[in-house]
Amino acid sequence: MGHANLEADVLIVGGGLAGSTLAHALAPTPLTTVLVEVRDPVQLEQPSFDGRATALANGSQRILASLGLWDQVASDAEPIREIHISECGWFGAARIRAQEEGVPALGYTLENRVLGGALWRALDRADGFTCLAPAELSSLVVGTDGVEAEVKTAEKRLSIVAKVVVAADGVNSLVRRELGIAHHEDSYQQQAVILNCTTEIPHAGRAFERFTPDGPLAFLPLSAGRVAVVWTLSHEEAGRVSALEDDVFCSELQAAFGYRLGRLTRIGSRTAYPLARVRSAAVIGPRAVLIGSAAVNLHPVAGQGFNLALRDVASLAETFTERLDERPATNDPGSADVLNRYQQWRQQDQKKVAALTHGLIRVFGYGGLPFAASRGLGLMAFDLLPGAKAALARQTMGLSGRLSRLARGLPLEANN
Ligand SMILES: Cc1cc2nc3c(=O)[nH]c(=O)nc-3n(C[C@H](O)[C@H](O)[C@H](O)COP(=O)(O)OP(=O)(O)OC[C@H]3O[C@@H](n4cnc5c(N)ncnc54)[C@H](O)[C@@H]3O)c2cc1C
């Protein structure tokens, strides 16, 4: 490998929600980290920390709490106490309640901007961590003992040598391409129109997932009496409703959602996101790991993308650092043994969540009346089947399978 300007144990490319959380988790450990992010993280154009709100599962809240981040964001996080699932035009409905699952909340809704701000403020104070932003990865070479990356900032070019590279650079991951890892893309031919609004009847911690002939429509409880709306529509419909005057848009949204929260009152600005399932052919490679949207990009119907990414981050940080005290001299977070252990741990959860999300879209995401009737009955039956409900609730709350130390409220071993 050539001359390095910087050396680190772990190179993270991409400082969005997934990459900056991993950098934060590793900061107090003996591992040194360099994070490369193409955007200026404190600017609003940072795409990962935009006006979207994320439904954080119960397990994600625990991970953020173990990382010392929850206290910083808790006052802006709205608890989800009940999820109401229904289908437009049909009687069947299902409810998942926090009380029945024995948890204070099924999850929390939090604006990405708030979480991103807390992450970057915490990283600003961290030691053992170098942040290059704005800085862009331009090339990556994988060797036997590590990787060498070329990075461009406004002033200079830098070479970074690390034992392992973590691709957290989003759905169009350059790291994935440089590693020669293929990906599969299934476009849903849909877009998610997102906005915040206020309602006549307070949400009282209720989230609504409503399956309409055009696609799923979610209303999530948000702080300050607001509701975060994710309205999935075909490309044409998304373009059309995005261009409507506020009052016309409001009446169309009201017609699609109904009056469970009374009249929709103030409507915020709208943004549309094209939706596709993008799956990387592998989530590890020699000296490399893919996390977040770089590994798998999901439809937002079940609100699972970042929750899955957080579980991956917690498990990866744990795998990188476990038994470090027993082998400090030989510690190599990029060894095949470490990477294989991480993959074995995470592959079942990753497969289950991707299948659950894709399955929901296939069953509920599109129109088709004969199916709609049985789907309505299915929802009623599901509501009456506590076993099925509890299993789904635990999976979507991020509490099934082997839990990471951070998800159990424990610090990483290397912190002890
Ligand atoms: C409408 C919508 C609603 C959603 N709702 C939910 C929800 O309720 N719950 C949930 O769990 N998930 C939800 N998701 C999914 C969630 O937003 C994603 O899982 C999450 O944003 C992924 O974060 P990431 O850090 O992996 O990727 P990104 O957010 O895409 O971040 C990638 C980062 O890498 C940087 N980057 C890119 N290329 C380079 C390069 N060459 N060099 C350096 N840096 C680079 C980018 O600037 C960016 O900061 C939703 C998604 C959408 C679209």
Tab-separated table of C-alpha atoms and ligand atoms in Angstrom:
chain	number	residue	atom	x	y	z
A	1	MET	CA	0.000	0.000	0.000
A	2	GLY	CA	1.209	3.566	-0.729
A	3	HIS	CA	1.918	6.385	1.692
A	4	ALA	CA	-1.029	7.101	3.997
A	5	ASN	CA	-1.962	10.526	5.323
A	6	LEU	CA	-4.250	8.870	7.825
A	7	GLU	CA	-4.382	5.440	9.422
A	8	ALA	CA	-7.272	3.956	11.353
A	9	ASP	CA	-8.745	0.630	12.384
A	10	VAL	CA	-12.124	1.398	10.807
A	11	LEU	CA	-12.955	3.613	7.822
A	12	ILE	CA	-16.648	4.533	7.596
A	13	VAL	CA	-17.789	6.010	4.289
A	14	GLY	CA	-21.067	7.935	4.669
A	15	GLY	CA	-22.073	9.951	7.721
A	16	GLY	CA	-25.855	9.618	7.385
A	17	LEU	CA	-27.945	8.051	10.136
A	18	ALA	CA	-26.262	4.626	9.904
A	19	GLY	CA	-22.632	5.734	9.463
A	20	SER	CA	-22.662	8.446	12.113
A	21	THR	CA	-24.325	6.109	14.653
A	22	LEU	CA	-21.583	3.515	14.079
A	23	ALA	CA	-18.891	6.214	14.449
A	24	HIS	CA	-20.534	7.288	17.692
A	25	ALA	CA	-20.715	3.695	19.008
A	26	LEU	CA	-17.009	3.100	18.253
A	27	ALA	CA	-15.751	6.467	19.549
A	28	PRO	CA	-15.265	5.378	23.214
A	29	THR	CA	-13.641	2.031	22.268
A	30	PRO	CA	-9.904	1.504	21.642
A	31	LEU	CA	-10.576	1.256	17.897
A	32	THR	CA	-9.638	4.342	15.859
A	33	THR	CA	-12.149	5.505	13.272
A	34	VAL	CA	-12.172	7.835	10.274
A	35	LEU	CA	-15.555	8.949	8.952
A	36	VAL	CA	-15.839	10.394	5.443
A	37	GLU	CA	-19.033	12.280	4.560
A	38	VAL	CA	-19.608	14.086	1.280
A	39	ARG	CA	-22.034	16.698	2.659
A	40	ASP	CA	-21.572	19.311	5.332
A	41	PRO	CA	-23.405	17.544	8.181
A	42	VAL	CA	-24.668	20.668	9.876
A	43	GLN	CA	-26.315	21.965	6.725
A	44	LEU	CA	-29.935	21.284	5.954
A	45	GLU	CA	-29.084	19.765	2.577
A	46	GLN	CA	-27.603	16.734	4.382
A	47	PRO	CA	-30.001	14.186	2.856
A	48	SER	CA	-30.049	11.710	5.727
A	49	PHE	CA	-31.121	14.355	8.257
A	50	ASP	CA	-34.005	15.936	6.363
A	51	GLY	CA	-37.589	16.720	7.381
A	52	ARG	CA	-38.621	13.033	7.380
A	53	ALA	CA	-39.761	11.488	10.620
A	54	THR	CA	-38.617	7.983	11.478
A	55	ALA	CA	-40.661	5.511	13.480
A	56	LEU	CA	-38.072	4.140	15.891
A	57	ALA	CA	-38.818	0.679	17.248
A	58	ASN	CA	-38.667	-0.019	20.954
A	59	GLY	CA	-35.369	-1.893	20.476
A	60	SER	CA	-33.909	1.123	18.618
A	61	GLN	CA	-34.798	3.391	21.513
A	62	ARG	CA	-32.833	1.069	23.808
A	63	ILE	CA	-29.802	1.167	21.515
A	64	LEU	CA	-29.892	4.975	21.364
A	65	ALA	CA	-30.249	5.093	25.159
A	66	SER	CA	-27.214	2.800	25.641
A	67	LEU	CA	-25.257	5.115	23.330
A	68	GLY	CA	-26.168	8.102	25.516
A	69	LEU	CA	-28.151	9.690	22.695
A	70	TRP	CA	-31.696	9.158	23.893
A	71	ASP	CA	-31.540	11.863	26.587
A	72	GLN	CA	-30.637	14.374	23.878
A	73	VAL	CA	-33.685	13.601	21.731
A	74	ALA	CA	-36.294	12.221	24.154
A	75	SER	CA	-38.219	15.490	24.501
A	76	ASP	CA	-38.781	15.525	20.711
A	77	ALA	CA	-39.696	11.819	20.424
A	78	GLU	CA	-43.392	10.970	20.455
A	79	PRO	CA	-44.343	7.569	21.926
A	80	ILE	CA	-46.410	5.210	19.741
A	81	ARG	CA	-48.877	3.534	22.100
A	82	GLU	CA	-51.110	1.854	19.535
A	83	ILE	CA	-50.885	0.907	15.852
A	84	HIS	CA	-54.151	0.718	13.989
A	85	ILE	CA	-54.026	-1.176	10.680
A	86	SER	CA	-56.998	-0.918	8.313
A	87	GLU	CA	-58.002	-1.086	4.698
A	88	CYS	CA	-59.867	1.625	2.830
A	89	GLY	CA	-63.489	0.511	2.122
A	90	TRP	CA	-63.368	-2.647	4.294
A	91	PHE	CA	-64.480	-3.320	7.815
A	92	GLY	CA	-61.501	-5.382	8.995
A	93	ALA	CA	-58.908	-3.716	11.203
A	94	ALA	CA	-56.124	-4.831	13.513
A	95	ARG	CA	-54.641	-3.091	16.527
A	96	ILE	CA	-51.313	-3.634	18.235
A	97	ARG	CA	-51.214	-2.021	21.686
A	98	ALA	CA	-48.169	-1.268	23.843
A	99	GLN	CA	-50.078	-2.241	26.975
A	100	GLU	CA	-50.871	-5.717	25.588
A	101	GLU	CA	-47.227	-6.216	24.645
A	102	GLY	CA	-46.126	-5.150	28.150
A	103	VAL	CA	-44.015	-2.200	26.974
A	104	PRO	CA	-44.484	1.532	27.685
A	105	ALA	CA	-44.441	2.285	23.939
A	106	LEU	CA	-44.299	0.231	20.730
A	107	GLY	CA	-41.860	2.788	19.403
A	108	TYR	CA	-41.261	6.505	19.026
A	109	THR	CA	-41.537	8.927	16.141
A	110	LEU	CA	-38.619	11.309	15.775
A	111	GLU	CA	-37.611	13.743	13.046
A	112	ASN	CA	-34.375	12.720	11.289
A	113	ARG	CA	-33.095	16.276	11.644
A	114	VAL	CA	-33.286	16.028	15.462
A	115	LEU	CA	-31.467	12.679	15.623
A	116	GLY	CA	-28.857	13.794	13.055
A	117	GLY	CA	-28.195	16.988	15.054
A	118	ALA	CA	-27.701	15.017	18.299
A	119	LEU	CA	-25.367	12.540	16.577
A	120	TRP	CA	-23.132	15.187	15.081
A	121	ARG	CA	-22.981	17.227	18.288
A	122	ALA	CA	-21.884	14.063	20.129
A	123	LEU	CA	-19.296	13.240	17.430
A	124	ASP	CA	-17.932	16.753	17.651
A	125	ARG	CA	-16.895	16.017	21.257
A	126	ALA	CA	-15.561	12.480	20.619
A	127	ASP	CA	-11.900	11.389	20.871
A	128	GLY	CA	-10.214	8.614	18.844
A	129	PHE	CA	-12.248	9.675	15.888
A	130	THR	CA	-11.449	11.747	12.783
A	131	CYS	CA	-14.159	13.269	10.692
A	132	LEU	CA	-13.580	14.396	7.117
A	133	ALA	CA	-16.617	16.362	5.924
A	134	PRO	CA	-17.321	17.578	3.391
A	135	ALA	CA	-15.054	14.986	1.773
A	136	GLU	CA	-15.747	12.479	-0.954
A	137	LEU	CA	-14.435	8.996	-1.499
A	138	SER	CA	-12.911	8.791	-4.964
A	139	SER	CA	-11.354	5.314	-5.019
A	140	LEU	CA	-10.883	2.249	-2.867
A	141	VAL	CA	-8.368	-0.582	-3.117
A	142	VAL	CA	-8.674	-3.755	-1.045
A	143	GLY	CA	-5.500	-5.529	0.028
A	144	THR	CA	-4.840	-8.597	2.197
A	145	ASP	CA	-4.309	-6.641	5.419
A	146	GLY	CA	-6.587	-3.692	4.866
A	147	VAL	CA	-8.008	-1.109	2.484
A	148	GLU	CA	-6.612	2.080	1.015
A	149	ALA	CA	-8.978	4.887	0.126
A	150	GLU	CA	-8.428	8.098	-1.804
A	151	VAL	CA	-10.531	10.946	-0.473
A	152	LYS	CA	-11.046	14.450	-1.911
A	153	THR	CA	-11.782	17.519	0.201
A	154	ALA	CA	-12.173	21.086	-1.104
A	155	GLU	CA	-8.459	21.723	-0.435
A	156	LYS	CA	-6.636	18.431	-0.905
A	157	ARG	CA	-6.517	14.743	-1.678
A	158	LEU	CA	-5.859	12.315	1.168
A	159	SER	CA	-4.972	8.669	1.379
A	160	ILE	CA	-6.462	6.639	4.235
A	161	VAL	CA	-5.318	3.164	5.215
A	162	ALA	CA	-7.672	1.128	7.430
A	163	LYS	CA	-8.134	-2.490	8.506
A	164	VAL	CA	-11.761	-2.516	7.399
A	165	VAL	CA	-14.094	-0.268	5.409
A	166	VAL	CA	-17.769	0.127	6.333
A	167	ALA	CA	-20.005	1.181	3.452
A	168	ALA	CA	-22.664	3.488	4.901
A	169	ASP	CA	-22.928	5.604	1.771
A	170	GLY	CA	-26.564	4.954	0.962
A	171	VAL	CA	-28.595	3.255	-1.704
A	172	ASN	CA	-26.254	4.215	-4.600
A	173	SER	CA	-23.166	3.122	-2.637
A	174	LEU	CA	-19.884	3.903	-4.375
A	175	VAL	CA	-18.071	1.612	-1.925
A	176	ARG	CA	-20.303	-1.273	-3.027
A	177	ARG	CA	-19.396	-0.533	-6.661
A	178	GLU	CA	-15.661	-0.208	-5.903
A	179	LEU	CA	-15.808	-3.553	-4.073
A	180	GLY	CA	-17.412	-5.153	-7.138
A	181	ILE	CA	-20.461	-6.296	-5.134
A	182	ALA	CA	-23.578	-6.578	-7.322
A	183	HIS	CA	-27.027	-5.338	-6.296
A	184	HIS	CA	-30.615	-6.126	-7.281
A	185	GLU	CA	-33.177	-3.393	-7.669
A	186	ASP	CA	-36.975	-3.868	-7.745
A	187	SER	CA	-38.754	-0.600	-8.349
A	188	TYR	CA	-42.164	-0.435	-6.688
A	189	GLN	CA	-43.240	2.131	-9.327
A	190	GLN	CA	-44.318	4.226	-6.367
A	191	GLN	CA	-43.261	7.336	-4.492
A	192	ALA	CA	-43.744	8.301	-0.855
A	193	VAL	CA	-45.137	11.809	-0.413
A	194	ILE	CA	-44.230	12.952	3.083
A	195	LEU	CA	-45.446	15.912	5.123
A	196	ASN	CA	-46.417	16.891	8.647
A	197	CYS	CA	-49.886	18.120	9.568
A	198	THR	CA	-52.112	18.868	12.543
A	199	THR	CA	-55.481	17.264	13.212
A	200	GLU	CA	-58.721	18.272	14.912
A	201	ILE	CA	-58.637	15.245	17.296
A	202	PRO	CA	-55.300	14.739	19.138
A	203	HIS	CA	-53.450	11.606	17.994
A	204	ALA	CA	-53.018	10.423	21.635
A	205	GLY	CA	-50.080	8.221	20.646
A	206	ARG	CA	-51.983	6.361	17.936
A	207	ALA	CA	-50.283	5.448	14.637
A	208	PHE	CA	-52.403	4.493	11.639
A	209	GLU	CA	-51.416	2.316	8.692
A	210	ARG	CA	-54.157	2.415	6.092
A	211	PHE	CA	-54.033	0.373	2.911
A	212	THR	CA	-55.638	2.300	0.063
A	213	PRO	CA	-56.098	1.194	-3.570
A	214	ASP	CA	-53.089	3.393	-4.512
A	215	GLY	CA	-50.788	2.109	-1.759
A	216	PRO	CA	-50.238	2.358	2.015
A	217	LEU	CA	-50.899	5.595	3.878
A	218	ALA	CA	-49.316	6.052	7.320
A	219	PHE	CA	-50.125	8.656	9.976
A	220	LEU	CA	-47.541	8.659	12.783
A	221	PRO	CA	-47.865	10.592	16.043
A	222	LEU	CA	-45.326	13.413	16.221
A	223	SER	CA	-44.341	15.940	18.910
A	224	ALA	CA	-46.180	19.257	19.397
A	225	GLY	CA	-49.520	17.693	18.446
A	226	ARG	CA	-48.400	17.043	14.870
A	227	VAL	CA	-48.760	13.938	12.722
A	228	ALA	CA	-46.142	12.699	10.221
A	229	VAL	CA	-47.791	11.491	7.011
A	230	VAL	CA	-46.223	8.993	4.573
A	231	TRP	CA	-48.539	8.645	1.559
A	232	THR	CA	-47.489	6.037	-0.986
A	233	LEU	CA	-48.748	6.646	-4.512
A	234	SER	CA	-47.918	5.779	-8.123
A	235	HIS	CA	-45.371	8.115	-9.761
A	236	GLU	CA	-48.149	9.904	-11.678
A	237	GLU	CA	-50.386	10.357	-8.632
A	238	ALA	CA	-47.478	11.488	-6.446
A	239	GLY	CA	-46.549	14.110	-9.051
A	240	ARG	CA	-50.152	15.241	-9.353
A	241	VAL	CA	-50.907	15.570	-5.598
A	242	SER	CA	-47.539	17.222	-4.899
A	243	ALA	CA	-48.494	20.038	-7.270
A	244	LEU	CA	-51.991	20.629	-5.789
A	245	GLU	CA	-52.917	23.768	-3.855
A	246	ASP	CA	-52.847	23.111	-0.082
A	247	ASP	CA	-56.646	23.091	0.380
A	248	VAL	CA	-57.231	20.666	-2.535
A	249	PHE	CA	-54.376	18.441	-1.371
A	250	CYS	CA	-55.827	18.480	2.142
A	251	SER	CA	-59.270	17.327	0.982
A	252	GLU	CA	-57.774	14.500	-1.133
A	253	LEU	CA	-55.642	13.331	1.806
A	254	GLN	CA	-58.684	13.537	4.078
A	255	ALA	CA	-60.686	11.394	1.641
A	256	ALA	CA	-57.935	8.754	1.569
A	257	PHE	CA	-57.454	8.668	5.367
A	258	GLY	CA	-60.988	9.286	6.642
A	259	TYR	CA	-61.991	11.057	9.859
A	260	ARG	CA	-60.407	8.957	12.630
A	261	LEU	CA	-58.501	12.069	13.719
A	262	GLY	CA	-61.258	14.483	12.695
A	263	ARG	CA	-60.496	17.213	10.156
A	264	LEU	CA	-56.919	17.706	8.965
A	265	THR	CA	-56.010	21.273	9.853
A	266	ARG	CA	-52.539	22.747	9.048
A	267	ILE	CA	-50.584	21.031	6.242
A	268	GLY	CA	-46.767	21.376	6.047
A	269	SER	CA	-44.539	21.270	2.965
A	270	ARG	CA	-44.445	18.051	0.911
A	271	THR	CA	-41.482	16.045	-0.410
A	272	ALA	CA	-41.648	12.940	-2.628
A	273	TYR	CA	-39.214	9.982	-2.460
A	274	PRO	CA	-39.074	7.328	-5.220
A	275	LEU	CA	-39.383	3.845	-3.677
A	276	ALA	CA	-37.370	0.783	-4.607
A	277	ARG	CA	-36.129	-2.312	-2.860
A	278	VAL	CA	-32.389	-2.442	-3.434
A	279	ARG	CA	-30.510	-5.452	-2.101
A	280	SER	CA	-26.789	-5.869	-2.106
A	281	ALA	CA	-25.730	-9.371	-3.270
A	282	ALA	CA	-23.508	-9.607	-0.159
A	283	VAL	CA	-23.279	-7.588	3.069
A	284	ILE	CA	-19.641	-8.464	3.729
A	285	GLY	CA	-16.648	-8.750	1.436
A	286	PRO	CA	-12.913	-9.005	2.000
A	287	ARG	CA	-12.101	-6.253	4.542
A	288	ALA	CA	-15.542	-4.699	4.024
A	289	VAL	CA	-19.044	-4.508	5.537
A	290	LEU	CA	-22.144	-2.869	4.076
A	291	ILE	CA	-24.716	-1.320	6.431
A	292	GLY	CA	-27.911	0.748	6.169
A	293	SER	CA	-29.282	1.567	2.724
A	294	ALA	CA	-25.990	0.488	1.131
A	295	ALA	CA	-26.819	-3.089	2.245
A	296	VAL	CA	-30.584	-3.048	1.838
A	297	ASN	CA	-33.023	-0.285	1.008
A	298	LEU	CA	-36.601	-1.092	2.017
A	299	HIS	CA	-40.065	0.264	1.280
A	300	PRO	CA	-41.065	2.535	4.208
A	301	VAL	CA	-44.440	0.723	4.661
A	302	ALA	CA	-43.378	-1.026	7.861
A	303	GLY	CA	-40.914	1.692	9.000
A	304	GLN	CA	-38.085	-0.839	9.260
A	305	GLY	CA	-35.132	0.564	7.250
A	306	PHE	CA	-33.313	2.548	9.904
A	307	ASN	CA	-34.418	0.214	12.694
A	308	LEU	CA	-32.739	-2.681	10.902
A	309	ALA	CA	-29.684	-0.491	10.243
A	310	LEU	CA	-29.435	0.374	13.962
A	311	ARG	CA	-29.504	-3.316	14.945
A	312	ASP	CA	-26.768	-3.942	12.366
A	313	VAL	CA	-24.725	-1.042	13.763
A	314	ALA	CA	-25.081	-2.294	17.362
A	315	SER	CA	-24.105	-5.857	16.381
A	316	LEU	CA	-21.213	-4.706	14.205
A	317	ALA	CA	-19.785	-2.459	16.942
A	318	GLU	CA	-20.074	-5.410	19.348
A	319	THR	CA	-18.419	-7.876	16.953
A	320	PHE	CA	-15.599	-5.416	16.206
A	321	THR	CA	-14.856	-4.904	19.902
A	322	GLU	CA	-15.684	-8.189	21.695
A	323	ARG	CA	-12.783	-9.812	23.527
A	324	LEU	CA	-10.535	-6.866	22.582
A	325	ASP	CA	-8.912	-7.000	26.025
A	326	GLU	CA	-7.855	-10.624	25.352
A	327	ARG	CA	-6.207	-9.866	22.041
A	328	PRO	CA	-5.203	-6.190	21.919
A	329	ALA	CA	-2.007	-6.823	19.948
A	330	THR	CA	-3.661	-8.934	17.300
A	331	ASN	CA	-6.918	-7.062	17.176
A	332	ASP	CA	-8.078	-6.915	13.585
A	333	PRO	CA	-11.678	-5.800	13.071
A	334	GLY	CA	-11.418	-6.609	9.363
A	335	SER	CA	-10.371	-10.259	9.698
A	336	ALA	CA	-12.498	-12.842	7.893
A	337	ASP	CA	-13.347	-14.398	11.264
A	338	VAL	CA	-14.799	-11.134	12.649
A	339	LEU	CA	-16.723	-10.348	9.458
A	340	ASN	CA	-18.135	-13.879	9.168
A	341	ARG	CA	-19.310	-13.796	12.794
A	342	TYR	CA	-21.104	-10.523	12.113
A	343	GLN	CA	-22.787	-11.922	8.999
A	344	GLN	CA	-23.926	-15.106	10.742
A	345	TRP	CA	-25.421	-13.111	13.578
A	346	ARG	CA	-27.317	-10.658	11.406
A	347	GLN	CA	-28.455	-12.577	8.343
A	348	GLN	CA	-31.672	-14.019	9.765
A	349	ASP	CA	-33.026	-10.681	11.009
A	350	GLN	CA	-32.045	-8.998	7.728
A	351	LYS	CA	-33.841	-11.667	5.667
A	352	LYS	CA	-36.956	-11.669	7.885
A	353	VAL	CA	-37.380	-7.887	7.844
A	354	ALA	CA	-36.838	-7.648	4.074
A	355	ALA	CA	-39.373	-10.463	3.502
A	356	LEU	CA	-41.927	-8.940	5.920
A	357	THR	CA	-41.705	-5.521	4.256
A	358	HIS	CA	-41.833	-6.861	0.702
A	359	GLY	CA	-44.665	-9.247	1.657
A	360	LEU	CA	-46.767	-6.391	3.048
A	361	ILE	CA	-46.396	-4.498	-0.211
A	362	ARG	CA	-47.278	-7.550	-2.308
A	363	VAL	CA	-50.385	-8.336	-0.255
A	364	PHE	CA	-51.577	-4.826	0.547
A	365	GLY	CA	-49.649	-2.426	-1.611
A	366	TYR	CA	-51.674	-2.599	-4.779
A	367	GLY	CA	-55.391	-2.542	-5.663
A	368	GLY	CA	-57.432	-5.616	-6.667
A	369	LEU	CA	-60.833	-5.966	-5.055
A	370	PRO	CA	-61.210	-9.765	-4.730
A	371	PHE	CA	-58.025	-9.809	-2.659
A	372	ALA	CA	-59.126	-6.753	-0.713
A	373	ALA	CA	-62.094	-8.613	0.847
A	374	SER	CA	-59.958	-11.475	2.103
A	375	ARG	CA	-57.321	-9.023	3.270
A	376	GLY	CA	-59.992	-7.260	5.354
A	377	LEU	CA	-60.992	-10.593	6.876
A	378	GLY	CA	-57.332	-11.385	7.381
A	379	LEU	CA	-56.868	-8.222	9.402
A	380	MET	CA	-59.840	-9.124	11.605
A	381	ALA	CA	-58.520	-12.635	12.143
A	382	PHE	CA	-55.058	-11.237	12.853
A	383	ASP	CA	-56.594	-8.934	15.484
A	384	LEU	CA	-58.110	-11.964	17.205
A	385	LEU	CA	-54.923	-14.040	17.120
A	386	PRO	CA	-52.744	-12.879	20.009
A	387	GLY	CA	-49.872	-15.254	19.077
A	388	ALA	CA	-49.542	-13.865	15.541
A	389	LYS	CA	-49.826	-10.313	16.787
A	390	ALA	CA	-47.247	-10.775	19.523
A	391	ALA	CA	-44.761	-12.364	17.066
A	392	LEU	CA	-45.150	-9.501	14.581
A	393	ALA	CA	-44.963	-6.919	17.362
A	394	ARG	CA	-41.713	-8.375	18.751
A	395	GLN	CA	-40.140	-8.561	15.282
A	396	THR	CA	-41.085	-4.979	14.360
A	397	MET	CA	-40.132	-3.687	17.829
A	398	GLY	CA	-36.651	-5.103	17.180
A	399	LEU	CA	-36.851	-7.446	20.177
A	400	SER	CA	-36.655	-10.865	18.519
A	401	GLY	CA	-33.601	-13.059	17.914
A	402	ARG	CA	-30.202	-12.531	19.544
A	403	LEU	CA	-30.081	-9.010	20.959
A	404	SER	CA	-26.897	-6.930	20.981
A	405	ARG	CA	-25.454	-5.659	24.265
A	406	LEU	CA	-26.528	-2.122	23.339
A	407	ALA	CA	-30.123	-3.337	22.751
A	408	ARG	CA	-30.016	-4.944	26.227
A	409	GLY	CA	-28.959	-1.672	27.831
A	410	LEU	CA	-25.313	-2.772	28.302
A	411	PRO	CA	-22.171	-0.983	27.123
A	412	LEU	CA	-19.885	-2.599	24.527
A	413	GLU	CA	-17.403	-4.984	26.216
A	414	ALA	CA	-14.484	-2.768	25.229
A	415	ASN	CA	-15.973	0.027	27.322
A	416	ASN	CA	-15.874	-1.933	30.559
B	1	LIG	C1	-40.126	8.309	3.010
B	1	LIG	C2	-39.293	7.436	3.892
B	1	LIG	C3	-39.727	7.130	5.182
B	1	LIG	C4	-38.959	6.308	6.007
B	1	LIG	N1	-39.431	5.997	7.243
B	1	LIG	C5	-38.724	5.158	8.036
B	1	LIG	C6	-39.211	4.795	9.332
B	1	LIG	O1	-40.266	5.243	9.770
B	1	LIG	N2	-38.455	3.929	10.091
B	1	LIG	C7	-37.272	3.430	9.632
B	1	LIG	O2	-36.641	2.646	10.376
B	1	LIG	N3	-36.788	3.761	8.423
B	1	LIG	C8	-37.477	4.612	7.607
B	1	LIG	N4	-36.986	4.952	6.383
B	1	LIG	C9	-35.667	4.410	5.980
B	1	LIG	C10	-34.514	5.265	6.524
B	1	LIG	O3	-34.699	6.618	6.175
B	1	LIG	C11	-33.203	4.745	5.955
B	1	LIG	O4	-33.057	3.415	6.375
B	1	LIG	C12	-32.009	5.542	6.466
B	1	LIG	O5	-32.083	6.870	6.061
B	1	LIG	C13	-30.741	4.932	5.909
B	1	LIG	O6	-29.666	5.646	6.391
B	1	LIG	P1	-28.211	5.434	5.769
B	1	LIG	O7	-27.298	6.212	6.666
B	1	LIG	O8	-27.951	4.004	5.523
B	1	LIG	O9	-28.278	6.069	4.298
B	1	LIG	P2	-28.456	7.572	3.844
B	1	LIG	O10	-29.435	8.257	4.687
B	1	LIG	O11	-28.704	7.562	2.373
B	1	LIG	O12	-27.017	8.239	4.110
B	1	LIG	C14	-25.906	7.981	3.265
B	1	LIG	C15	-24.848	9.049	3.540
B	1	LIG	O13	-23.674	8.769	2.751
B	1	LIG	C16	-23.196	9.983	2.168
B	1	LIG	N5	-22.448	9.621	0.943
B	1	LIG	C17	-22.953	9.124	-0.210
B	1	LIG	N6	-21.951	8.900	-1.095
B	1	LIG	C18	-20.779	9.256	-0.486
B	1	LIG	C19	-19.392	9.264	-0.892
B	1	LIG	N7	-18.993	8.841	-2.112
B	1	LIG	N8	-18.450	9.705	-0.018
B	1	LIG	C20	-18.813	10.130	1.224
B	1	LIG	N9	-20.127	10.159	1.651
B	1	LIG	C21	-21.085	9.714	0.813
B	1	LIG	C22	-24.484	10.787	1.932
B	1	LIG	O14	-24.236	12.190	1.828
B	1	LIG	C23	-25.317	10.457	3.178
B	1	LIG	O15	-25.062	11.313	4.259
B	1	LIG	C24	-37.725	5.772	5.531
B	1	LIG	C25	-37.283	6.073	4.238
B	1	LIG	C26	-38.048	6.900	3.418
B	1	LIG	C27	-37.552	7.206	2.021
